[in-house]
Tab-separated table of C-alpha atoms in Angstrom:
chain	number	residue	atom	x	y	z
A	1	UNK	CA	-40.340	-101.931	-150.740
A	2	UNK	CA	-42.041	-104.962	-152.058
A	3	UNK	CA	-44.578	-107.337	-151.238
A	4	UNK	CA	-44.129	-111.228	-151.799
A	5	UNK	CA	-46.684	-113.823	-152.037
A	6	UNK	CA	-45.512	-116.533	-149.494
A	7	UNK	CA	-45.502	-120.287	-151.502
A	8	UNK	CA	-48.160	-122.213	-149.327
A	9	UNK	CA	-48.064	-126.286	-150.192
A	10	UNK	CA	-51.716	-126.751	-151.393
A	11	UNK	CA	-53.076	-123.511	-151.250
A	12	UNK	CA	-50.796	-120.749	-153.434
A	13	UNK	CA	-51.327	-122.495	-156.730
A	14	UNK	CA	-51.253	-121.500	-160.178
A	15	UNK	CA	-55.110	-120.374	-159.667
A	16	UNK	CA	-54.609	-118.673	-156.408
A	17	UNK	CA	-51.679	-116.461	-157.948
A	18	UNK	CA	-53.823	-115.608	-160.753
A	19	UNK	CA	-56.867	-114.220	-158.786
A	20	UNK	CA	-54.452	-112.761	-156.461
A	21	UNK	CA	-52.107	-110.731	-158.454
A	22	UNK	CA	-54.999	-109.516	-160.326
A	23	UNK	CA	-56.291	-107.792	-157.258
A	24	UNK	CA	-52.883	-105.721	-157.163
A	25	UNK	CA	-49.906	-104.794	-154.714
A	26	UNK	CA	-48.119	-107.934	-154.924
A	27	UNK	CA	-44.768	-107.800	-156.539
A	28	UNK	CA	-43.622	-111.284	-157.144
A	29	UNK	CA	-44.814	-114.945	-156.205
A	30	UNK	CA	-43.199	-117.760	-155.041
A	31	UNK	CA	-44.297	-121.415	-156.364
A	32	UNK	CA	-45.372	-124.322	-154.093
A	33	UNK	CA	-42.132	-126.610	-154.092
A	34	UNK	CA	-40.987	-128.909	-156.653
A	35	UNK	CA	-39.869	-131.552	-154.773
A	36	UNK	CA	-36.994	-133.189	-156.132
A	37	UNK	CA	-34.767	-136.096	-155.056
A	38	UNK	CA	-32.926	-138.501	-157.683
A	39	UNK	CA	-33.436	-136.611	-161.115
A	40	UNK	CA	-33.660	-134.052	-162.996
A	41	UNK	CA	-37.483	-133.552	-163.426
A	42	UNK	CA	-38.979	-133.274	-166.904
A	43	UNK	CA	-40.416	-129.540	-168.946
A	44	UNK	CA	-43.627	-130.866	-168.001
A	45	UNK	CA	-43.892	-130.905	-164.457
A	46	UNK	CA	-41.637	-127.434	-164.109
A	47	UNK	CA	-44.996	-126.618	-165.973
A	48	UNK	CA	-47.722	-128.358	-164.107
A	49	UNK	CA	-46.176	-126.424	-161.305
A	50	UNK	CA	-45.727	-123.500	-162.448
A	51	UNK	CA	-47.903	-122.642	-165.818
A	52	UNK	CA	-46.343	-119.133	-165.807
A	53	UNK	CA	-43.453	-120.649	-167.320
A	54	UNK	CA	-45.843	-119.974	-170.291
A	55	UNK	CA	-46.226	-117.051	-170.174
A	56	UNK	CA	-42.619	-115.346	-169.778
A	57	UNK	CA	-42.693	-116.289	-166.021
A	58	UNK	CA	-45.363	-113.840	-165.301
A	59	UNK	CA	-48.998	-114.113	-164.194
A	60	UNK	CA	-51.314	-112.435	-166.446
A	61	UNK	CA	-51.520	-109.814	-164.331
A	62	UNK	CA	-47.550	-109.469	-165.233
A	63	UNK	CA	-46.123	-110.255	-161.592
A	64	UNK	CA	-43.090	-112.351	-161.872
A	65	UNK	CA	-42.980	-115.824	-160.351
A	66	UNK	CA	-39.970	-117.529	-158.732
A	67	UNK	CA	-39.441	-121.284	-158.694
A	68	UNK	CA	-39.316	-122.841	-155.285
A	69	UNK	CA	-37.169	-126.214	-155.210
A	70	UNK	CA	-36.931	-128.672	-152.155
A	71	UNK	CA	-34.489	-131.292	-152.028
A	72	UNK	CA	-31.256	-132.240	-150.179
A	73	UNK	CA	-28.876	-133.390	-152.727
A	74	UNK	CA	-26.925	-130.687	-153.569
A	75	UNK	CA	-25.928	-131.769	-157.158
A	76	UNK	CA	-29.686	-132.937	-158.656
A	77	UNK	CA	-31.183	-129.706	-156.948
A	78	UNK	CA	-28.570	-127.743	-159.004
A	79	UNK	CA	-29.739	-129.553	-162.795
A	80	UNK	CA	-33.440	-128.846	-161.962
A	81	UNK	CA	-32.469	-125.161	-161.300
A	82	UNK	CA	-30.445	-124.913	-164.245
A	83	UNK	CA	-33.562	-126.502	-165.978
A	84	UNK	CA	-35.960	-124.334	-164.476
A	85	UNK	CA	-33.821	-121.118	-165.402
A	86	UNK	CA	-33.747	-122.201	-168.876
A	87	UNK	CA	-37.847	-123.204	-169.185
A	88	UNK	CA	-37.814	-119.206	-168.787
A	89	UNK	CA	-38.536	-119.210	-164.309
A	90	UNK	CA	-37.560	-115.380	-163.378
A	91	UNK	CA	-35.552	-116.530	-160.040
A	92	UNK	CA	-34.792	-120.202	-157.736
A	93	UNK	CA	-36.013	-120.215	-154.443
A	94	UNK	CA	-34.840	-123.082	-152.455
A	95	UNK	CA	-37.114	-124.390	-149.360
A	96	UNK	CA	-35.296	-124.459	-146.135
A	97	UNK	CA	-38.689	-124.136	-143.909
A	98	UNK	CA	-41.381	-126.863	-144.788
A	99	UNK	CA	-42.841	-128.306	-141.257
A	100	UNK	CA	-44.691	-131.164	-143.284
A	101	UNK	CA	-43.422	-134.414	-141.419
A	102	UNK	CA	-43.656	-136.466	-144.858
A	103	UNK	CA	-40.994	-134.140	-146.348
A	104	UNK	CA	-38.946	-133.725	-143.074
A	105	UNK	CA	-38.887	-137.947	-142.735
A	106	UNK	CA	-37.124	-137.159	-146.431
A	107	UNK	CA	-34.326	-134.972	-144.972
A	108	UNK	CA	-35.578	-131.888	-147.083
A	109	UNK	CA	-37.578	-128.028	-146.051
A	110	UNK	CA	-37.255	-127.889	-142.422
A	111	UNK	CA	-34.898	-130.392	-140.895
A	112	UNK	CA	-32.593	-129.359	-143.023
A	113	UNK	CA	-31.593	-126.316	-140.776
A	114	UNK	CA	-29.958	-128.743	-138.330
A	115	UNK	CA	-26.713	-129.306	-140.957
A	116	UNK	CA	-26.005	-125.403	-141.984
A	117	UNK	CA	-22.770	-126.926	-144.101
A	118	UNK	CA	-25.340	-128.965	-145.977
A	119	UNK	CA	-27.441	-125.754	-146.637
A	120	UNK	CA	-24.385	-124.040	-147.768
A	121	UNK	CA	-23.429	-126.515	-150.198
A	122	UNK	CA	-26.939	-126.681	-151.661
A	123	UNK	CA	-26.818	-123.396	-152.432
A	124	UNK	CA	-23.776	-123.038	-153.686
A	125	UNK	CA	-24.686	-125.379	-156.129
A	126	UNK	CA	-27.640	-123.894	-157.004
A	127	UNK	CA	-25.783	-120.924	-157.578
A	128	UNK	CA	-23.308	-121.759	-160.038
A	129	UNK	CA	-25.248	-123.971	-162.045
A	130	UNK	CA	-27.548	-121.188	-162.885
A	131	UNK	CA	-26.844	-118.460	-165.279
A	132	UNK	CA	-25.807	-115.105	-162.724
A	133	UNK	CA	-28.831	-112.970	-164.401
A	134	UNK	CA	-31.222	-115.098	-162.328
A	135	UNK	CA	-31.575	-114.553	-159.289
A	136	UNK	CA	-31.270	-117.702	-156.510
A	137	UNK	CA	-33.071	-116.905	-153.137
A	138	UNK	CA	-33.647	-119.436	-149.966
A	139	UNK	CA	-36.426	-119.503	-147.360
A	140	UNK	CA	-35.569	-120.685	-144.063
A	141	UNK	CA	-37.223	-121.188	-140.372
A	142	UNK	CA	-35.832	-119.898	-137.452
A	143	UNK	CA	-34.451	-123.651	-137.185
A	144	UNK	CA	-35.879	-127.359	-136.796
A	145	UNK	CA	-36.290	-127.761	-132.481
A	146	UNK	CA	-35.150	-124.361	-131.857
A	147	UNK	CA	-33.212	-121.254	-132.615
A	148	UNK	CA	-29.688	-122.008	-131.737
A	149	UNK	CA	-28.261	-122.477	-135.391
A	150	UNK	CA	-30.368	-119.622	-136.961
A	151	UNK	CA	-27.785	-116.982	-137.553
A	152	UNK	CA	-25.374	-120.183	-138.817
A	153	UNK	CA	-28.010	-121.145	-141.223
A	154	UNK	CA	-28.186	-117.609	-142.712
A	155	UNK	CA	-24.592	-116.942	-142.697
A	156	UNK	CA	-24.367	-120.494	-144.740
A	157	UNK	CA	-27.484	-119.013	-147.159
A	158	UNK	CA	-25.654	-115.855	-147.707
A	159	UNK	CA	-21.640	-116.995	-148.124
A	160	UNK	CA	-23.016	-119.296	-150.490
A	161	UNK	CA	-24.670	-116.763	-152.819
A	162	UNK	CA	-27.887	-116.543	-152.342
A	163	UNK	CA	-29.025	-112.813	-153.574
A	164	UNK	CA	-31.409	-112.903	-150.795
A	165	UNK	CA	-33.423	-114.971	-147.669
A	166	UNK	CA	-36.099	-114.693	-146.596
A	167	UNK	CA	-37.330	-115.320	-143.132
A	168	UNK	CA	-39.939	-117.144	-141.516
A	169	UNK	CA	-39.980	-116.117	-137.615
A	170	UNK	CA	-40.594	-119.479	-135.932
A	171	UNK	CA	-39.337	-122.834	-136.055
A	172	UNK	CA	-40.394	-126.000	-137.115
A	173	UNK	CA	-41.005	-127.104	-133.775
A	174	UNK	CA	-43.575	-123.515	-133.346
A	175	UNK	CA	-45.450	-124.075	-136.128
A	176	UNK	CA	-47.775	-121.233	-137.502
A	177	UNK	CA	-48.523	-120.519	-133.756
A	178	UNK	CA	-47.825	-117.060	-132.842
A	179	UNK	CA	-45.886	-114.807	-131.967
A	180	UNK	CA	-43.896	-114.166	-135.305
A	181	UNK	CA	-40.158	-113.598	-133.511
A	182	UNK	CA	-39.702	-110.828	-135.970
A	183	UNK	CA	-37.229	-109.652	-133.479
A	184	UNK	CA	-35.095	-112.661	-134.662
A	185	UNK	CA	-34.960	-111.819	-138.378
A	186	UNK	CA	-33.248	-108.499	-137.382
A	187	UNK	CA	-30.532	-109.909	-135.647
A	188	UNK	CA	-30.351	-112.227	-138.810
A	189	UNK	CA	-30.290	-109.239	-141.058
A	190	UNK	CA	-27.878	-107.313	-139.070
A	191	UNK	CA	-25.981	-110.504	-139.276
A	192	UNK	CA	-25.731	-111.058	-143.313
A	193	UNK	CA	-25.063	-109.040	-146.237
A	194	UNK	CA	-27.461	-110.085	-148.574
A	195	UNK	CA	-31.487	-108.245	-148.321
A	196	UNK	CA	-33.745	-110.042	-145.625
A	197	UNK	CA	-37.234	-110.759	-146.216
A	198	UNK	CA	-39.556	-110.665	-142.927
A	199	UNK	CA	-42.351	-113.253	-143.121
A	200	UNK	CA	-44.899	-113.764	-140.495
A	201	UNK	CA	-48.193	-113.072	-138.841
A	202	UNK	CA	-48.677	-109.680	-140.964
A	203	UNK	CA	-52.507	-109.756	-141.323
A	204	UNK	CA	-53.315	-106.106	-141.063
A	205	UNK	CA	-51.125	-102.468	-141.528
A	206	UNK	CA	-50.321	-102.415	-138.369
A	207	UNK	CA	-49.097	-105.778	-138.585
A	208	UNK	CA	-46.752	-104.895	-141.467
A	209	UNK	CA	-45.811	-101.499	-139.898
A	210	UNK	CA	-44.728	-103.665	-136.646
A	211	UNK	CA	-42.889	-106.481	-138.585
A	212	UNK	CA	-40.841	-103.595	-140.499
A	213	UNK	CA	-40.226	-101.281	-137.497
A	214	UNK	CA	-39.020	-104.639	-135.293
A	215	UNK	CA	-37.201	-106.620	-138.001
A	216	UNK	CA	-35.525	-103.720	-139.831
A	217	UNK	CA	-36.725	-105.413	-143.281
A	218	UNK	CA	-37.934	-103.199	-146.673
A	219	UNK	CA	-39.291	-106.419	-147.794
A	220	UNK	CA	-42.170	-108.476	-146.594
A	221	UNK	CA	-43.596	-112.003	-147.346
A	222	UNK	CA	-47.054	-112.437	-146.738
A	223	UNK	CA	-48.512	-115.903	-147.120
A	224	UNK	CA	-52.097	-116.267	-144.598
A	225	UNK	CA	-52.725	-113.129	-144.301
A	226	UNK	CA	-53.440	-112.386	-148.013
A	227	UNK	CA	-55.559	-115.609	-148.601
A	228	UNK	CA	-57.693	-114.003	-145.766
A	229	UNK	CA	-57.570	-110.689	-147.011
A	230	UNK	CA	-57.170	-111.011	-150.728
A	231	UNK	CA	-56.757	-107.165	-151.129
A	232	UNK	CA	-54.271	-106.922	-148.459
A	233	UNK	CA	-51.177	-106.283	-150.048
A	234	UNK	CA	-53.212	-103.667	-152.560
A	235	UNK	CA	-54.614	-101.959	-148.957
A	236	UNK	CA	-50.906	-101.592	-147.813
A	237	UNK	CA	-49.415	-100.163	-151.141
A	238	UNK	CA	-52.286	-97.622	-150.835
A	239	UNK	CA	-51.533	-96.520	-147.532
A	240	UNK	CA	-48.471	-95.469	-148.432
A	241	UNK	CA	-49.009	-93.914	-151.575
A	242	UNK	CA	-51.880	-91.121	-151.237
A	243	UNK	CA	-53.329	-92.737	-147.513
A	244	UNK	CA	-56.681	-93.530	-149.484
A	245	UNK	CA	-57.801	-96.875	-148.646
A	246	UNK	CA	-61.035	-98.907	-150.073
A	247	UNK	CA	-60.868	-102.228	-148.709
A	248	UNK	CA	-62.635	-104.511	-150.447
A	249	UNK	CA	-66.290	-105.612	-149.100
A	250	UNK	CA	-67.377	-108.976	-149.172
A	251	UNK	CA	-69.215	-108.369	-152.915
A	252	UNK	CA	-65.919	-108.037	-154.507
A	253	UNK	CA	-63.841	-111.349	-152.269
A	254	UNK	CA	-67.362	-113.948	-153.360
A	255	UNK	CA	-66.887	-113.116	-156.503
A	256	UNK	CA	-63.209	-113.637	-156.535
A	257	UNK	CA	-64.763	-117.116	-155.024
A	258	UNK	CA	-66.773	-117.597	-157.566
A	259	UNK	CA	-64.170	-117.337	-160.212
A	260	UNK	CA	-62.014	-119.694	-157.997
A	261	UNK	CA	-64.634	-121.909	-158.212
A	262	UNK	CA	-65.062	-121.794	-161.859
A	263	UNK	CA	-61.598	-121.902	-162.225
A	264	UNK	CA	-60.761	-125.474	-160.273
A	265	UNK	CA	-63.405	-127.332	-161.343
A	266	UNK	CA	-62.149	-126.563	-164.461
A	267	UNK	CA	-58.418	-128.268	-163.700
A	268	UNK	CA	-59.413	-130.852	-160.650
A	269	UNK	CA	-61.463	-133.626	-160.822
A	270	UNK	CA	-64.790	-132.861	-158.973
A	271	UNK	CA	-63.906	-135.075	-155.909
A	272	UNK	CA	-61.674	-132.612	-154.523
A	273	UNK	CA	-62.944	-129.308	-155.968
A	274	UNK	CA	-65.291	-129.046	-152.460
A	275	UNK	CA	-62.098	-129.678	-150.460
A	276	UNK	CA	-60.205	-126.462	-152.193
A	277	UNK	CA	-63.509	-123.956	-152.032
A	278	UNK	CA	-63.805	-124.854	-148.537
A	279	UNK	CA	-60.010	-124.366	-147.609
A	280	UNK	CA	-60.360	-120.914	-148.793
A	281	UNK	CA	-63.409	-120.115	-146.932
A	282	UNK	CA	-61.933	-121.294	-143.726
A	283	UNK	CA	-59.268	-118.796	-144.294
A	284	UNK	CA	-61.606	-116.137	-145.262
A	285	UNK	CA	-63.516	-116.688	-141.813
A	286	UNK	CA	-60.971	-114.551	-140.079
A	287	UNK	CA	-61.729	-111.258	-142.043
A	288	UNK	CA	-65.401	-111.514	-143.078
A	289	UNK	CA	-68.532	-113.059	-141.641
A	290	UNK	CA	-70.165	-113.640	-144.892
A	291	UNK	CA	-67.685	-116.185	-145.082
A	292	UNK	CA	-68.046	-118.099	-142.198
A	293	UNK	CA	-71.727	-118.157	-143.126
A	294	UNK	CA	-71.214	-119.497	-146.215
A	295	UNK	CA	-68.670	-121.842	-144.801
A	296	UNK	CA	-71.446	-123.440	-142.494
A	297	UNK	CA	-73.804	-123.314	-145.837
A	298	UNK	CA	-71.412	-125.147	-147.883
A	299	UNK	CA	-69.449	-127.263	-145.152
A	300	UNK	CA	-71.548	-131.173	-146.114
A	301	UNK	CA	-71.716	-130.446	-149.640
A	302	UNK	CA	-69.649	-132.344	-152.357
A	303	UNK	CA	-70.732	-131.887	-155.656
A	304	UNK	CA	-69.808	-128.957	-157.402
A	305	UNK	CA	-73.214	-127.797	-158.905
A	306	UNK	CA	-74.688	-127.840	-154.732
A	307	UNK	CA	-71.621	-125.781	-154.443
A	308	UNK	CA	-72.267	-123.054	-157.164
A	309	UNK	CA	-75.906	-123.149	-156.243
A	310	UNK	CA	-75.378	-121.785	-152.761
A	311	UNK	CA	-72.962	-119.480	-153.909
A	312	UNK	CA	-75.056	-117.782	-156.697
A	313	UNK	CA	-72.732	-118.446	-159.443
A	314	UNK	CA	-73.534	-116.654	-162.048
């Protein structure tokens, strides 16, 4: 089985990779999306991206990263993907599931679900424009308004030759709100021949034993619930090695802020390094305490040196 960092737009960045594959138990990440429209984009933004193009495709911790595209012209997403494959990316992902209204009002992630022949010619595309040793992969919604074309949209995915989909339980129109309809992604499974990936509202074990036993999937995509619980992933490859579990206390996840820290207000300017730390904490609220009362500590605060301060950076 494997574990997949989800791509989250603003959040799963270069950085966040980094600190998280170094914790352990993830098996590959998926970039933010390049978005892509009239052209095929230059080395340097594949780069900007995804640094990790650098370095063999790999995060230093050695955990491959795919290339997520978004788009809707079939024949310019196919030249960036041949690009990317040859600037060294490991595997295409193509975005079928974005919510974000700016990109929707651009006919590309989500609202793309409501013309499956459209998806299927995308990746088709995709597919033959890139060499057959790398693998292409799509991640759709359960559709745009609702769930009527879902099984369409994966048959379209999988006849065009994607090596695999993965799955986000809900549609556009739901949001992140739960339920995950994991129940949905096994009918879509049963449905295609190509592996399914289940993605949505695992947070804990027996979150990820629930999503497996109801959608049928090896495979599981994890996006919130590993930016909450940074050792996550690690806790659920334990489990089911030798059952020995040590979670990670809150010592070990501040200084994994700290070095996040560090580490963006090294690459942002310092007008929006407080913006990042702060997005993280508010995801770390739901797991540990300490961070919602650093959250409140930190939650006025611009500059970067008040930041550190209250944190103890060392």
């Amino acid at each position: 089985m494997k574990i997949i960092l989800a791509p989250m737009e603003g959040v799963v960045d270069y950085t966040m990779r980094d600190l998280l594959t170094q914790v352990g138990g993830i098996d590959h990440c998926v970039t933010e999306f390049l978005r892509v429209s009239d052209r095929v984009m230059p080395a340097k933004v594949f780069r900007r991206l995804c640094p990790e193009l650098l370095n063999g495709g790999k995060t230093a911790a050695g955990v491959p990263v795919i290339l997520q595209l978004l788009g809707n012209d079939p024949a310019v997403l196919a030249g960036n993907a041949r690009k990317g494959a040859k600037l060294g990316a490991p595997g295409i992902d193509l975005n079928f599931g974005c919510p974000a209204k700016t990109v929707n009002k651009s006919k590309g992630g989500a609202v793309l679900l409501d013309t499956p022949e459209l998806i299927h010619e995308i990746v088709k595309a995709v597919r033959q424009a890139v060499p057959s040793e790398v693998p292409v992969s799509a991640k759709m919604r359960l559709g745009n308004k609702d769930k009527a074309l879902a099984l369409e949209n994966a048959d379209a995915i999988a006849t065009a030759g994607a090596d695999s989909l993965a799955v986000h339980a809900r549609t556009k129109l739901e949001g992140y709100r739960p339920p995950a309809h994991w129940e949905w992604i096994a009918r879509i499974r049963e449905s295609v021949s190509i592996p399914v990936v289940a993605n949505g509202e695992v947070w804990s074990w027996d979150d990820y034993l629930r999503c497996r036993n109801v959608s049928g999937c090896r495979d599981v995509m994890i996006g919130r619930g590993l930016i909450a619980k940074p050792d996550l992933a690690l806790q659920i490859k334990q489990r089911q090695t030798d059952g020995a579990v040590s979670p990670y206390v809150w010592e070990h996840v501040n200084q994994l802020v700290q070095n996040y820290l560090y580490r963006i207000e090294q690459d942002i300017a310092p007008k929006y390094v407080h913006g990042r730390l702060k997005q993280w904490l508010h995801h770390l609220k739901r797991e540990y305490q300490e961070a919602e009362q650093l959250f409140e500590q930190v939650k006025t605060l611009r500059k970067p040196d008040e930041l550190k301060a209250i944190l103890g950076y060392q």
